[in-house]
């Protein structure tokens, strides 16, 4: 996967977006088929009480805040990458309008579409302890509601989804590294290089592809997700804190607003902090070491900040 993704991204942003469009169409078709078949299966077996229930959201017998926090910190990876859209601002027309709309739409689409899938799966198979393997749990649910045909189609789009997600992530990260290289936060000779023909940050794409391959060999999904979320939620907390600093205490304080410039970003900061605190200890230790290395590098670059 890492090799295929790297080759497509090296061909330029147009090839990346075209490949993602076709993958999205294929994935949407199969997921819609699952949702229709699951809803039909629930109606046939349990009636409207099975199709429409609050139990997947709140079960007094099993509800636990610790489990909710730990699960949320892992499930949040589903949203990881929505902010990566902003790294493509230089490759799209009218980015001031297009990029914010795309970012919000991705969050909205993922929340509604993904939430419905998990809700239906929970209703079809409520006892998670009966799955033979939690990593293939959703596949087991698709076999129940759609038989071998839906099971095979879901297996195929999982492969497609991995390529599509990898394409987006690699495109975003390579351009983020390019921006850091261009600003001389990282060595510009390596990170700020652009292919003169395709206008792609070739060295960054190759570097990200190499790290993706190494990570796929050394880490399982859960450990990789935990490490990613350490940095992601730390960054999200930083973004919310910077809004308060810039718009309420900084250069834009002349037009400051309590709700928009303090209350909402403060709530965003606290929400991300709550999820971040539930990450396991090993993720915090590894993330803290990497963060410390970044601080040391920043200190050297700025000659003592």
XYZ file of C-alpha atoms in Angstrom:
305
model
C 0.000 0.000 0.000
C 2.766 2.441 0.928
C 4.416 1.927 -2.469
C 1.187 2.351 -4.482
C 0.237 5.466 -2.518
C 3.678 7.004 -2.988
C 3.667 6.427 -6.749
C 0.223 8.039 -7.183
C 1.147 11.064 -5.048
C 4.377 11.554 -6.971
C 2.302 12.061 -10.112
C 0.753 15.198 -8.666
C -2.286 16.538 -6.864
C -4.619 15.960 -9.836
C -3.836 12.230 -9.903
C -4.299 12.046 -6.129
C -7.690 13.759 -6.166
C -8.921 11.730 -9.156
C -7.978 8.442 -7.477
C -9.671 9.541 -4.247
C -12.871 10.479 -6.099
C -13.255 7.041 -7.676
C -12.491 5.346 -4.353
C -15.043 7.484 -2.538
C -17.773 6.563 -5.035
C -17.028 2.839 -4.632
C -16.932 3.021 -0.832
C -20.122 5.064 -0.588
C -22.029 2.546 -2.705
C -21.058 -0.429 -0.548
C -21.654 1.383 2.753
C -25.105 2.528 1.591
C -25.901 -1.072 0.679
C -24.894 -2.167 4.186
C -27.042 0.494 5.835
C -30.131 -0.425 3.789
C -29.675 -4.165 4.382
C -28.987 -3.703 8.106
C -32.086 -1.526 8.550
C -34.154 -4.102 6.647
C -32.707 -6.941 8.772
C -33.568 -5.136 12.008
C -37.107 -4.351 10.865
C -37.700 -7.963 9.851
C -36.348 -9.443 13.079
C -37.127 -6.869 15.764
C -39.514 -4.365 14.249
C -39.223 -0.627 14.805
C -37.975 -1.202 18.372
C -34.845 -2.777 16.916
C -34.356 -0.234 14.148
C -34.863 2.829 16.360
C -33.381 2.565 19.851
C -31.421 4.693 22.306
C -29.626 1.659 23.763
C -26.465 1.964 21.620
C -26.003 5.487 22.985
C -26.801 4.821 26.647
C -27.095 1.497 28.465
C -27.267 2.027 32.276
C -25.973 -1.490 32.930
C -22.763 -0.967 30.976
C -22.156 2.783 30.899
C -18.708 3.787 32.171
C -17.005 7.171 31.743
C -13.531 5.642 31.707
C -14.449 3.289 28.877
C -16.124 6.145 27.003
C -12.998 8.295 27.313
C -10.631 5.521 26.216
C -12.887 4.551 23.322
C -13.291 8.166 22.203
C -9.543 8.728 22.134
C -9.224 5.766 19.756
C -12.347 6.460 17.694
C -11.248 10.070 17.203
C -8.730 8.789 14.666
C -11.722 8.486 12.329
C -11.645 12.281 12.115
C -7.874 12.501 11.892
C -6.976 14.163 8.616
C -9.870 16.608 8.294
C -7.438 19.388 9.177
C -5.070 18.066 6.496
C -7.347 19.677 3.915
C -5.834 23.021 4.860
C -2.408 21.871 3.657
C -3.788 21.760 0.095
C -4.727 25.455 0.098
C -2.106 26.295 -2.514
C -3.445 23.637 -4.901
C -7.119 24.707 -5.095
C -9.057 27.625 -6.526
C -10.487 30.222 -4.124
C -9.020 28.577 -0.989
C -10.502 31.184 1.389
C -13.968 29.832 0.628
C -13.308 26.289 -0.562
C -10.988 25.021 2.185
C -13.122 26.017 5.240
C -16.261 24.580 3.601
C -14.481 21.331 2.732
C -13.077 21.005 6.248
C -16.468 21.441 7.925
C -18.189 19.178 5.393
C -15.713 16.336 6.021
C -16.398 16.490 9.778
C -20.156 16.633 9.243
C -20.192 13.813 6.678
C -17.936 11.595 8.786
C -19.994 12.162 11.922
C -23.398 11.454 10.372
C -22.385 8.686 7.967
C -19.979 6.957 10.358
C -22.361 7.282 13.300
C -25.184 5.592 11.387
C -22.927 2.695 10.414
C -21.802 2.059 13.980
C -25.343 2.467 15.328
C -26.726 -0.148 12.924
C -23.826 -2.512 13.580
C -24.386 -2.208 17.334
C -28.071 -3.021 16.924
C -27.405 -6.021 14.695
C -24.688 -7.447 17.000
C -25.078 -5.855 20.488
C -22.729 -8.198 22.413
C -19.163 -7.302 21.400
C -17.741 -10.160 23.503
C -19.043 -12.684 20.949
C -16.830 -11.432 18.120
C -14.073 -13.879 17.256
C -11.761 -10.967 16.429
C -12.554 -7.341 17.298
C -10.433 -6.068 14.398
C -12.791 -7.766 11.901
C -15.998 -7.167 13.891
C -17.648 -4.987 11.263
C -16.983 -7.641 8.631
C -18.849 -10.192 10.762
C -21.830 -7.833 10.947
C -21.892 -7.391 7.159
C -22.027 -11.170 6.705
C -25.073 -11.350 8.992
C -27.116 -8.732 7.117
C -25.864 -9.220 3.556
C -24.315 -12.669 3.293
C -21.160 -13.559 1.391
C -21.747 -10.950 -1.344
C -21.736 -7.979 1.035
C -18.882 -9.518 3.038
C -16.733 -9.729 -0.117
C -17.661 -6.216 -1.231
C -16.801 -4.821 2.197
C -13.438 -6.606 2.159
C -12.678 -5.031 -1.216
C -13.553 -1.493 -0.138
C -11.508 -1.843 3.037
C -8.487 -2.284 0.779
C -9.641 0.690 -1.303
C -10.238 2.731 1.864
C -6.707 2.086 3.087
C -5.297 3.367 -0.187
C -7.629 6.386 -0.218
C -6.889 7.355 3.382
C -3.181 6.876 2.768
C -3.287 9.075 -0.328
C -4.927 11.928 1.560
C -2.656 11.604 4.578
C 0.530 11.431 2.543
C -0.510 14.351 0.342
C -1.290 16.478 3.402
C 1.779 15.549 5.448
C 4.197 15.990 2.547
C 2.843 19.487 1.885
C 2.934 20.346 5.588
C 6.606 19.356 5.631
C 7.103 21.453 2.495
C 5.641 24.484 4.244
C 7.924 23.935 7.234
C 10.894 23.578 4.896
C 9.981 26.734 2.988
C 9.757 28.635 6.303
C 13.146 27.122 7.245
C 11.741 25.413 10.319
C 13.181 22.243 8.741
C 16.190 22.059 6.369
C 14.964 23.751 3.195
C 17.216 21.891 0.750
C 15.406 18.628 1.516
C 11.927 19.611 2.667
C 11.282 22.658 0.446
C 12.151 20.893 -2.818
C 9.444 20.847 -5.505
C 9.528 18.713 -8.636
C 9.832 21.269 -11.482
C 7.513 19.270 -13.752
C 4.709 18.088 -11.461
C 5.028 20.689 -8.684
C 5.088 17.971 -6.003
C 7.308 17.856 -2.872
C 9.006 14.691 -4.141
C 11.476 14.143 -1.295
C 8.759 14.587 1.332
C 6.468 12.100 -0.417
C 9.242 9.517 -0.541
C 10.126 10.159 3.108
C 6.518 9.807 4.283
C 6.122 6.641 2.191
C 9.204 5.138 3.857
C 7.944 5.946 7.354
C 4.475 4.569 6.491
C 6.045 1.288 5.414
C 8.201 1.035 8.551
C 5.239 1.888 10.778
C 3.016 -0.715 9.140
C 5.632 -3.376 9.867
C 6.357 -2.387 13.487
C 2.977 -1.153 14.823
C -0.543 -2.546 14.945
C -3.548 -0.292 14.320
C -4.319 0.458 17.963
C -0.776 1.480 18.936
C -0.398 3.593 15.790
C -3.730 5.314 16.498
C -2.727 6.107 20.072
C 0.583 7.641 18.999
C -1.105 9.703 16.286
C -3.794 10.938 18.674
C -1.199 12.120 21.203
C 0.152 14.592 18.686
C -3.191 15.347 17.052
C -5.001 16.365 20.233
C -1.986 18.252 21.518
C -2.058 20.206 18.248
C -5.832 20.782 18.475
C -5.396 22.140 22.012
C -2.711 24.453 20.683
C -4.977 25.712 17.904
C -7.788 26.533 20.348
C -5.397 28.240 22.758
C -3.913 30.301 19.921
C -7.391 31.569 18.977
C -7.861 32.993 22.477
C -4.377 34.486 22.471
C -4.639 36.065 19.008
C -8.222 37.351 19.009
C -8.668 38.272 22.678
C -5.209 39.160 23.949
C -3.220 39.641 20.738
C -3.228 41.824 17.615
C -6.950 41.386 16.893
C -8.167 42.220 20.409
C -9.769 45.500 19.278
C -12.801 43.569 17.989
C -12.757 40.777 20.577
C -15.914 38.796 21.359
C -16.430 36.754 24.517
C -18.339 33.840 22.956
C -16.459 33.437 19.666
C -12.977 34.374 20.867
C -12.921 32.906 24.399
C -15.816 30.614 25.285
C -15.942 28.390 22.186
C -12.168 27.866 21.798
C -11.849 27.314 25.566
C -14.500 24.592 25.406
C -12.702 23.095 22.406
C -9.444 23.099 24.378
C -11.038 21.383 27.393
C -12.804 18.793 25.240
C -9.564 17.845 23.471
C -7.734 17.791 26.811
C -10.315 15.376 28.224
C -9.801 12.951 25.338
C -6.019 13.365 25.448
C -5.884 12.510 29.173
C -7.499 9.117 28.502
C -4.716 8.015 26.159
C -2.642 5.099 27.545
C 0.627 5.747 29.372
C 2.904 4.284 26.686
C 1.456 6.657 24.076
C 2.038 9.628 26.390
C 5.622 8.587 27.109
C 6.511 8.051 23.441
C 4.709 11.238 22.419
C 6.388 13.252 25.168
C 9.837 12.102 24.028
C 9.083 13.120 20.428
C 7.643 16.435 21.627
C 10.779 17.056 23.706
C 12.942 16.370 20.639
C 10.903 18.975 18.749
C 11.410 21.524 21.525
C 15.156 20.906 21.485
C 15.237 21.382 17.694
C 13.162 24.556 17.998
C 15.493 25.852 20.677
C 18.546 25.219 18.508
C 16.947 26.843 15.427
C 15.915 29.953 17.338
C 19.113 30.142 19.425
C 17.361 29.746 22.747
C 13.818 30.718 21.677
